[in-house]
Short mmCIF file of C-alpha atoms and ligand atoms in Angstrom, two decimals:
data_model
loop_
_atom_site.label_atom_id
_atom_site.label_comp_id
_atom_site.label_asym_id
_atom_site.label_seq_id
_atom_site.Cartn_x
_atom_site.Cartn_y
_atom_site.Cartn_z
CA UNK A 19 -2.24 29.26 26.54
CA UNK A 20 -3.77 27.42 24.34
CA UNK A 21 -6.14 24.56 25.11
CA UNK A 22 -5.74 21.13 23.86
CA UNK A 23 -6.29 17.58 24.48
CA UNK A 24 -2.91 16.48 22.77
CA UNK A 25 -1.10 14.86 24.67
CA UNK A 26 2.44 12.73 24.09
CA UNK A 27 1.02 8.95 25.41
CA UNK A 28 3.71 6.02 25.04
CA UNK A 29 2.40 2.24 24.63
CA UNK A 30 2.37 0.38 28.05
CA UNK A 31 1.37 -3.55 28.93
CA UNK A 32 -0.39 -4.50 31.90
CA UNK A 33 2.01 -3.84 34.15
CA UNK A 34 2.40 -0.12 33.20
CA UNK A 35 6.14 -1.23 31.45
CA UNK A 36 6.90 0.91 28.47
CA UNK A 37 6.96 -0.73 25.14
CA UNK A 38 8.51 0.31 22.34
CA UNK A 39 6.71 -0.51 18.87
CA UNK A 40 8.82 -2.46 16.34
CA UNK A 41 9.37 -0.65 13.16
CA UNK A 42 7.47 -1.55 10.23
CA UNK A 43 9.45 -0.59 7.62
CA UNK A 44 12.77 -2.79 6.56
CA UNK A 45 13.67 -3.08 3.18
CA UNK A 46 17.34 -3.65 2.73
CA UNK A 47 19.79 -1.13 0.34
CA UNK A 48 22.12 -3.54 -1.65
CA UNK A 49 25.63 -2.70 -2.86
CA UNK A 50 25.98 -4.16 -7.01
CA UNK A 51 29.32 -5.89 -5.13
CA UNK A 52 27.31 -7.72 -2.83
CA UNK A 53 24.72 -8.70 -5.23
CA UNK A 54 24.63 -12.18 -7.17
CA UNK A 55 23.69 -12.08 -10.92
CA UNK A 56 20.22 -14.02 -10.03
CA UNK A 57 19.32 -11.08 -7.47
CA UNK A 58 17.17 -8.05 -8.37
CA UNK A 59 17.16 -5.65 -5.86
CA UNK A 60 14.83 -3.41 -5.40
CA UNK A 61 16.84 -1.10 -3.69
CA UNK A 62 20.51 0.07 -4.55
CA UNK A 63 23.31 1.41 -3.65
CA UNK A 64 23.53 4.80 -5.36
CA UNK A 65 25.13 8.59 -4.72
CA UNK A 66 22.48 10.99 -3.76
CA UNK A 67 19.28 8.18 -4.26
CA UNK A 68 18.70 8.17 -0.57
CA UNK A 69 17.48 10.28 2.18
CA UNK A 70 17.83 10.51 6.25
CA UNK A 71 14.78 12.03 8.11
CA UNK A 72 16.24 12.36 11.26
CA UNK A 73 15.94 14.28 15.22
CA UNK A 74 19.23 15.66 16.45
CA UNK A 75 17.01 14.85 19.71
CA UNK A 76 16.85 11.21 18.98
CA UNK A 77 19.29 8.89 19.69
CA UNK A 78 18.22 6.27 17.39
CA UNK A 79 18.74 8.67 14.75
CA UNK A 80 22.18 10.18 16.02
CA UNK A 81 23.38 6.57 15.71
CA UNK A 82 22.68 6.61 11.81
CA UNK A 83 24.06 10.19 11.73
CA UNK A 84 27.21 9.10 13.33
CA UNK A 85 27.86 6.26 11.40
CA UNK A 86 26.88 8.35 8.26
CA UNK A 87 29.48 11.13 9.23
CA UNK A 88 32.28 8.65 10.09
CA UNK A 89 31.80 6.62 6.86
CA UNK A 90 32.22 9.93 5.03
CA UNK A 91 28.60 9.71 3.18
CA UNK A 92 27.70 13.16 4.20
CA UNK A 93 27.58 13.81 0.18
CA UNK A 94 25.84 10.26 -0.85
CA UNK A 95 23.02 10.42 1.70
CA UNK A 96 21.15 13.66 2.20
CA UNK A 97 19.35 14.43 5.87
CA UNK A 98 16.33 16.28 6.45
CA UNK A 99 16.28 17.80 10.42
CA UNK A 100 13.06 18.25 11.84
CA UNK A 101 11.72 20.63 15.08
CA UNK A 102 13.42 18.95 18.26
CA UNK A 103 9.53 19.37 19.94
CA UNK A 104 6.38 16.74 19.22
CA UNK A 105 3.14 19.27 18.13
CA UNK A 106 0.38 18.02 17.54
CA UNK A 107 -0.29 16.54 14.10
CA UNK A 108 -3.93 16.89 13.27
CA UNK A 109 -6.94 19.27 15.17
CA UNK A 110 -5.75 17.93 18.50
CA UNK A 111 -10.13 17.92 18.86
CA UNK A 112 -10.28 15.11 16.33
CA UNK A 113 -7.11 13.04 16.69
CA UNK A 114 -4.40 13.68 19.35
CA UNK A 115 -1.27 12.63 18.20
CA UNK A 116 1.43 14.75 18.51
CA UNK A 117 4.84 14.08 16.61
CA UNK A 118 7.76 15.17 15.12
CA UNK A 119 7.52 18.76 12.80
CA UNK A 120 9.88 20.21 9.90
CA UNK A 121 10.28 24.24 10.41
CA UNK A 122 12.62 26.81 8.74
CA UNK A 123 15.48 28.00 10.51
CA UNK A 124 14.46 31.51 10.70
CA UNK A 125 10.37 30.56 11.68
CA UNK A 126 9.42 31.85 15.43
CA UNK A 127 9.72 29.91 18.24
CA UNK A 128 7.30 26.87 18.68
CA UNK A 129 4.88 27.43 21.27
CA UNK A 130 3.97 24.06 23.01
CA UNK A 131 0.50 23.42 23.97
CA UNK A 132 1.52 23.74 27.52
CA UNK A 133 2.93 26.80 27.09
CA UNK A 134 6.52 25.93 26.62
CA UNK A 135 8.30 28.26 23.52
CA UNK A 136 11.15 26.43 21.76
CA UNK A 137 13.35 28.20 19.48
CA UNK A 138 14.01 27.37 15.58
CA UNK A 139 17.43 27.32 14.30
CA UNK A 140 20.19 26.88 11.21
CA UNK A 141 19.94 23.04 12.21
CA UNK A 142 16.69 22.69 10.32
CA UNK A 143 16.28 21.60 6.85
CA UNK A 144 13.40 23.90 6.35
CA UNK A 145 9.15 23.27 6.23
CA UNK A 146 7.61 21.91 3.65
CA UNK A 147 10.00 19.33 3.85
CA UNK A 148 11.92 19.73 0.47
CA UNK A 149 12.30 15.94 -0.30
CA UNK A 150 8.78 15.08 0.14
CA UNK A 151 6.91 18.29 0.57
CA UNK A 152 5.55 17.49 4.29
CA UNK A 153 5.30 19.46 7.09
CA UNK A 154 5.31 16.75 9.71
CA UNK A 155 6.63 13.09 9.37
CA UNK A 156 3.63 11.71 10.38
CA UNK A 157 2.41 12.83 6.92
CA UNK A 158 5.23 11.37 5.46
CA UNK A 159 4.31 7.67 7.00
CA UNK A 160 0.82 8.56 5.42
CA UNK A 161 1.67 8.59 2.17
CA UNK A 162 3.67 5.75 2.31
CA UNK A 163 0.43 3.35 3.85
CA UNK A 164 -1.26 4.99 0.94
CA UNK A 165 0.44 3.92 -1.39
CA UNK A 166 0.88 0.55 -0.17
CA UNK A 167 -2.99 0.38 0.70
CA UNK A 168 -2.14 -0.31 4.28
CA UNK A 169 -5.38 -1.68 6.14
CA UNK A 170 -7.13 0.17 9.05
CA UNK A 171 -5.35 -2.73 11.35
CA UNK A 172 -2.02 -2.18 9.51
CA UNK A 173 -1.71 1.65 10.12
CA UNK A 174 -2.65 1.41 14.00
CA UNK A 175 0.73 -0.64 14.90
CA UNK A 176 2.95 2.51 13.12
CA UNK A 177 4.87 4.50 15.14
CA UNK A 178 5.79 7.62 13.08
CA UNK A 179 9.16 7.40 14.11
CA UNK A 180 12.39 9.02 13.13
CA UNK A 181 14.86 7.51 11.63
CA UNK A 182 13.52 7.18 8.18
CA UNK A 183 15.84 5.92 5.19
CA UNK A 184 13.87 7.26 2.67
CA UNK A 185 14.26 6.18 -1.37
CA UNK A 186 14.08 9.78 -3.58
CA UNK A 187 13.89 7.98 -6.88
CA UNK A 188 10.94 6.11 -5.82
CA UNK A 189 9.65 8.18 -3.56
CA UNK A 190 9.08 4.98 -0.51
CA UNK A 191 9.99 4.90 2.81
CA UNK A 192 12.83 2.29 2.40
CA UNK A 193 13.87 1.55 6.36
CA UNK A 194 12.55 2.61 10.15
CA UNK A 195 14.41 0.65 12.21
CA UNK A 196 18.18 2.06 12.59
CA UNK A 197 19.37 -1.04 13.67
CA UNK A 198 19.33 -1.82 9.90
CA UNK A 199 19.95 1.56 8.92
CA UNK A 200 23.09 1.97 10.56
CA UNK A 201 24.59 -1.67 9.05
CA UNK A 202 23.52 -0.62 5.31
CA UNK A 203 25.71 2.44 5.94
CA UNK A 204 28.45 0.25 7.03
CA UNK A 205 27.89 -2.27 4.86
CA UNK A 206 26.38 -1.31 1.33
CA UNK A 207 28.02 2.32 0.39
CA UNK A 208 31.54 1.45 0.56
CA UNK A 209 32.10 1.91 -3.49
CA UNK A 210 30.84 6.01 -2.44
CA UNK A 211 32.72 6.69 0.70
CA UNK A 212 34.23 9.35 0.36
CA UNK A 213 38.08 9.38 0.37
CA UNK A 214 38.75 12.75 2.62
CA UNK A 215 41.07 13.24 5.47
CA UNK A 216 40.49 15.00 8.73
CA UNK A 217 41.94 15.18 12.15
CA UNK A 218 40.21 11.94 12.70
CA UNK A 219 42.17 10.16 10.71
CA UNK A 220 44.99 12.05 11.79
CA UNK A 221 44.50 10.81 14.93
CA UNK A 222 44.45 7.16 13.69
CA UNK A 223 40.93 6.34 13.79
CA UNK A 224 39.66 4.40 10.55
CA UNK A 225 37.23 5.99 8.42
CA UNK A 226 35.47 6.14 5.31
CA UNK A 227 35.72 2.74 3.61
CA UNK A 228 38.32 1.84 5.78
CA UNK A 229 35.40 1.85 8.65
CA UNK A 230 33.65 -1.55 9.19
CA UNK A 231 31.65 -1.37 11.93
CA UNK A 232 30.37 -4.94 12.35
CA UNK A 233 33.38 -7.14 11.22
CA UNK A 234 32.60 -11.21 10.42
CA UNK A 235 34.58 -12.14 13.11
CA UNK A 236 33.21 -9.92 15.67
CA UNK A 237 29.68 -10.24 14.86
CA UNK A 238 28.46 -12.79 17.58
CA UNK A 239 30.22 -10.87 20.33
CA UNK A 240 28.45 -7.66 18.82
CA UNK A 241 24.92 -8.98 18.82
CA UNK A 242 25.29 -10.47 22.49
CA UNK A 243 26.25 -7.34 23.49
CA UNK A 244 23.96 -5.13 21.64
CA UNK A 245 21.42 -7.40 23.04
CA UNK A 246 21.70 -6.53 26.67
CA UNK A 247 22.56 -2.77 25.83
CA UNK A 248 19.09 -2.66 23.87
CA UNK A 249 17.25 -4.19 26.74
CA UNK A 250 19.01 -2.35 30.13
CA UNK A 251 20.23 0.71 29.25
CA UNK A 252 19.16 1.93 25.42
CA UNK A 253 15.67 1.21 25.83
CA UNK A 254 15.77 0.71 29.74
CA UNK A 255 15.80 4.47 30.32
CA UNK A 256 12.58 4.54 28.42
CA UNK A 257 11.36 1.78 30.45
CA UNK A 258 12.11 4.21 33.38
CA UNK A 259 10.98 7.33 32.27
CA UNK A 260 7.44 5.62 31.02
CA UNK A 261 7.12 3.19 33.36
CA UNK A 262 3.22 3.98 34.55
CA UNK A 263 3.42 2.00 37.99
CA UNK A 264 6.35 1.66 40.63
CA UNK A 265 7.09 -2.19 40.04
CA UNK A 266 7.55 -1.28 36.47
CA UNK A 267 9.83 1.31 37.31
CA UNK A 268 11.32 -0.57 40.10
CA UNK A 269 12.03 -3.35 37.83
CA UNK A 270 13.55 -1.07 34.59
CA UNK A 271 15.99 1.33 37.17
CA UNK A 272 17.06 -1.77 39.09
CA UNK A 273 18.19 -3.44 35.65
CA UNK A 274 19.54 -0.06 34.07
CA UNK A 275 21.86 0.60 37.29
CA UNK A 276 22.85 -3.66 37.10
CA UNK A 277 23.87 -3.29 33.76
CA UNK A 278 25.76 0.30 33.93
CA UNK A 279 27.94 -1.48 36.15
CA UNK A 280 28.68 -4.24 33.85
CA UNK A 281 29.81 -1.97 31.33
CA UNK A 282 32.21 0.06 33.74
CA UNK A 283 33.35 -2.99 34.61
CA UNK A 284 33.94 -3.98 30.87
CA UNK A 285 35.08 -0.60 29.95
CA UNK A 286 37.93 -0.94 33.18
CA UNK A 287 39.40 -3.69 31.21
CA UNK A 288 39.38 -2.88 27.48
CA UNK A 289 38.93 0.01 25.27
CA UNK A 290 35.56 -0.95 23.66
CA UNK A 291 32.37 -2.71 24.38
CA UNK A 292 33.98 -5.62 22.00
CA UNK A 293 37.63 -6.03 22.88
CA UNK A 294 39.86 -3.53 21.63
CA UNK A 295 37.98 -2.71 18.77
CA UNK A 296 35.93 0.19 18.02
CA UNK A 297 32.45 -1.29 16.33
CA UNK A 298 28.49 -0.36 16.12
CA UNK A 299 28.60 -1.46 19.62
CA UNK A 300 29.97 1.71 21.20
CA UNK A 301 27.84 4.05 19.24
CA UNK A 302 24.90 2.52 20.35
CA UNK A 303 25.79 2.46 23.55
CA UNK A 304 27.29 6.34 23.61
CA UNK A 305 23.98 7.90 22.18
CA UNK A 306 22.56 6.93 25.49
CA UNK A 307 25.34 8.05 27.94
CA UNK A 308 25.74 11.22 26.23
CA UNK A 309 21.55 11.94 26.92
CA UNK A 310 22.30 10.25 30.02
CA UNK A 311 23.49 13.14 32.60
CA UNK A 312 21.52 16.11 30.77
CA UNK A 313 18.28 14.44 30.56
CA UNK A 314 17.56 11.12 31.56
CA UNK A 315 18.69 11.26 35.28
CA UNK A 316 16.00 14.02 36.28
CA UNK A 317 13.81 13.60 32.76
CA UNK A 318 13.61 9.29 33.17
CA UNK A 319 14.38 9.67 36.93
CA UNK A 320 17.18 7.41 36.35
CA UNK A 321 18.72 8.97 39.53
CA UNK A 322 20.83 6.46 41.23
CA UNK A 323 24.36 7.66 39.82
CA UNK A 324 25.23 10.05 36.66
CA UNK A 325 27.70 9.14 33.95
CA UNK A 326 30.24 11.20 35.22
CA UNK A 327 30.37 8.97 38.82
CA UNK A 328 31.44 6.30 36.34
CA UNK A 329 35.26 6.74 35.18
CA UNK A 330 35.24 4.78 32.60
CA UNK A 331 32.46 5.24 31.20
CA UNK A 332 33.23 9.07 31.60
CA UNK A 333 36.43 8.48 29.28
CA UNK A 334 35.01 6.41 27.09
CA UNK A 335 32.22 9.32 25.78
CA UNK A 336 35.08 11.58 26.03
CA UNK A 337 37.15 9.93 23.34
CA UNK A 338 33.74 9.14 21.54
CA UNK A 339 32.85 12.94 21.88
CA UNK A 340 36.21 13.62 20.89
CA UNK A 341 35.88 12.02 17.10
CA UNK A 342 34.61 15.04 14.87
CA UNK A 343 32.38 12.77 13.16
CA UNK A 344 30.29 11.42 16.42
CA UNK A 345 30.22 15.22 17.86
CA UNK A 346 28.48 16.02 14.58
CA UNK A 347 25.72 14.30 15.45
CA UNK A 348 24.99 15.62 19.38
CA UNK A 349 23.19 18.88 19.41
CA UNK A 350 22.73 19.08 23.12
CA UNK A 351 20.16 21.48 22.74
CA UNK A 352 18.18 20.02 20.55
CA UNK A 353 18.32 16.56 23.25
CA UNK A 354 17.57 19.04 26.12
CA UNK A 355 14.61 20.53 24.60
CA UNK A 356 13.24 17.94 22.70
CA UNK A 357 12.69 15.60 26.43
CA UNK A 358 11.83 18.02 29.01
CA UNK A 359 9.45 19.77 26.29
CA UNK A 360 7.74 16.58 24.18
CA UNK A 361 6.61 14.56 27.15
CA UNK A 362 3.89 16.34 28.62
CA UNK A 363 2.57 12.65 30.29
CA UNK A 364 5.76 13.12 32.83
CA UNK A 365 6.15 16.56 32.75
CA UNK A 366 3.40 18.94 32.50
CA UNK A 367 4.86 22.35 31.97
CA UNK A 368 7.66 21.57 29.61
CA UNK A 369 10.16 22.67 32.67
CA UNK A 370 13.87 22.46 31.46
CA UNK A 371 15.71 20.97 34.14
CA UNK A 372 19.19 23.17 34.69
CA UNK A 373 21.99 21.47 32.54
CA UNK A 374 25.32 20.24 34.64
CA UNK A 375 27.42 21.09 31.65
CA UNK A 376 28.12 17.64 30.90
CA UNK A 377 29.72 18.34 27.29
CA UNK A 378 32.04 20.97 29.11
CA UNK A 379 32.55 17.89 31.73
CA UNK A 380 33.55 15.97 28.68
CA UNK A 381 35.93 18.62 26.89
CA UNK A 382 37.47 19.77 30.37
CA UNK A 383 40.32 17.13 30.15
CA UNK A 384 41.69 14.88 27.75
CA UNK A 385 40.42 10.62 27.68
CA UNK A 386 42.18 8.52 29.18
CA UNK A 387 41.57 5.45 27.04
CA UNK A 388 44.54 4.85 24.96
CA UNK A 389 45.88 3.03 28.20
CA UNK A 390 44.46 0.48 26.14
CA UNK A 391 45.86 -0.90 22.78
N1 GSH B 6 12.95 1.20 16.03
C1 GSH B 6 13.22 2.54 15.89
C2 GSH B 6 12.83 3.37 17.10
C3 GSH B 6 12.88 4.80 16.76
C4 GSH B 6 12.12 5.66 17.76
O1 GSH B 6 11.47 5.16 18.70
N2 GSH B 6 12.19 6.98 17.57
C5 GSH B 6 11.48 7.91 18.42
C6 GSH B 6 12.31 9.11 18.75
S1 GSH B 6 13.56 8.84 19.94
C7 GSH B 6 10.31 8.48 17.66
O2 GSH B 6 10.46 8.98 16.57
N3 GSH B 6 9.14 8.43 18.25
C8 GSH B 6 7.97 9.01 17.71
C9 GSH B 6 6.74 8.22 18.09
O3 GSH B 6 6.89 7.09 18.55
O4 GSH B 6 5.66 8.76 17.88
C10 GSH B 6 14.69 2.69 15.54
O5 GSH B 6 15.58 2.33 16.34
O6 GSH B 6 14.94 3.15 14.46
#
């Protein structure tokens, strides 16, 4: 085994709560059709000009995937993969960071420093990285602060985070944060969706163009929810599973558990998070309950109740996991090795915990939510 003083360490306050760093990065893609004759953009909308750097592991990222697949720009916006494990980044002696890693789908298995061996697979987009021609992402985020002569002070607050919208004409880092991300893909493409048709729309889901995912009229409603989603239960597992004393834990399971039961509760009485209506709001909030079960309950110790206690919210990733598009994006074992392998802070020997089969849970039956219109 080798020895090493790298070490995965998450940013905590005073009270040992878990914070996650905002992204730095959030330039804006504009469609032509949404762009007045004064404006100059400096980014736009164009087939092939822009990149994904994404984690199947990650469920910021599987949010931009999944809105990506079901807006049918799986030909306008090309995805690198990377390793689902953190390795360190630089001589763990001298700095140590570890992070996300490209590999080719046929390279051995990673070896973790604790041990740990993780496999490669056809998932991967290969190492270098054939946009950009890094081998880690952190390198990536490098180049950019180069090039914009980031200070000292600057580069300390960057998390080298996945996703990454990335610009290939111009070679910049164009968006972090996949909040944004995942409304430019609903918003700024729609002259490049792609006009196929697949059981999804078969099964009368919208698609493609015909996809918006935060309507005008729906868009206070989406933010309030989104809101208390992101605090309690997107982020609030986090704020379990890094919580570095009891009252911060205390505090972060008590509100996750609160707030799961507001949603069930929501989720009894309509279809989606917003009414009846399918939005960004339910695939933000399924990226989380799908990790839920298989990771975060042992993983986060977010151990009160599993998703499938919850029948609604059981249902409601069934249909979700149901739409080809969304399964695209969930590699379970990519999510299953990435936690119990990356955290060494929480768990030391990279231990997977045994999997209750919750996609098998999920296929076993048929949903149950077109009770609702
Ligand atoms: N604000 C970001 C958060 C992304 C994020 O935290 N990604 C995690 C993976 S789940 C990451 O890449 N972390 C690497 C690190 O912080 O070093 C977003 O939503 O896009």
């Amino acid at each position: 085994m080798m020895a090493t003083a790298a070490l995965y360490k998450p940013t905590v306050g005073k009270s040992g709560e878990f914070i996650r760093r905002s992204a730095k990065f959030r330039n804006w893609v504009k469609s032509w059709s949404n762009t007045s004759s004064e404006e100059k953009p400096t980014y736009v909308a164009e087939k092939g000009r822009y990149h994904l750097f994404v984690a199947y592991a990650c469920p910021w990222a599987c949010r931009c995937l999944a809105v990506r697949n079901m807006k049918r720009l799986e030909n306008v916006i090309s995805v690198s993969v990377v390793h689902s494990c953190f390795l360190p980044t630089r001589d763990p002696a001298v700095d140590p960071h570890v992070g996300w890693h490209f590999r080719n789908p046929t390279d051995e298995p990673v070896e973790l420093p604790n041990g740990a061996k993780v496999n490669c697979d056809d998932y991967l987009t290969g190492c270098p990285d054939p946009v950009t021609g890094c081998v880690c992402v952190r390198d990536i985020y490098e180049q950019e602060m180069d090039k914009l002569n980031f200070s000292e002070e600057e580069r300390r607050g960057v998390a080298f985070s996945v996703p990454i919208l990335y610009c290939k004409k111009t070679n910049h880092i164009v968006c972090n944060e996949s909040e944004d991300i995942i409304r430019i893909l609903t918003k700024e493409f729609d002259e490049f969706c792609e006009d196929v048709k697949d059981e999804d729309d078969e099964r009368g889901y919208a698609m493609g163009k015909n996809l918006n995912l935060f309507p005008e009229v729906l868009q206070e409603e989406i933010l309030n929810v989104n809101k208390w989603i992101y605090e309690n239960i997107n982020n609030g597992v986090y704020r379990c599973g890094f919580a570095q004393s009891q009252e911060a834990y205390d505090f972060a399971a008590k509100n996750l558990f609160t707030h799961l039961d507001r949603v069930e509760e929501i989720l009894s009485k309509q279809r989606y998070m917003v009414q009846n209506k399918f939005t960004e709001a339910d695939i933000r909030l399924f990226v989380t309950l799908i990790r839920f079960d298989e990771v975060y309950v042992v993983h986060f110790k977010t151990s009160k109740k599993c998703i499938r206690e919850y029948p609604n919210m059981l249902n409601f990733c069934r249909e979700l996991y149901s739409i080809q598009a969304i399964k695209k994006s969930v590699v379970m074992q990519h999510i299953r090795d990435h936690y119990y392998t990356s955290h060494a802070n929480i768990n030391k020997f990279g231990i997977r915990a045994i999997s209750p089969g919750f996609l098998d849970i999920l296929e076993s039956q048929p949903h149950d939510r077109n009770r609702f219109q």
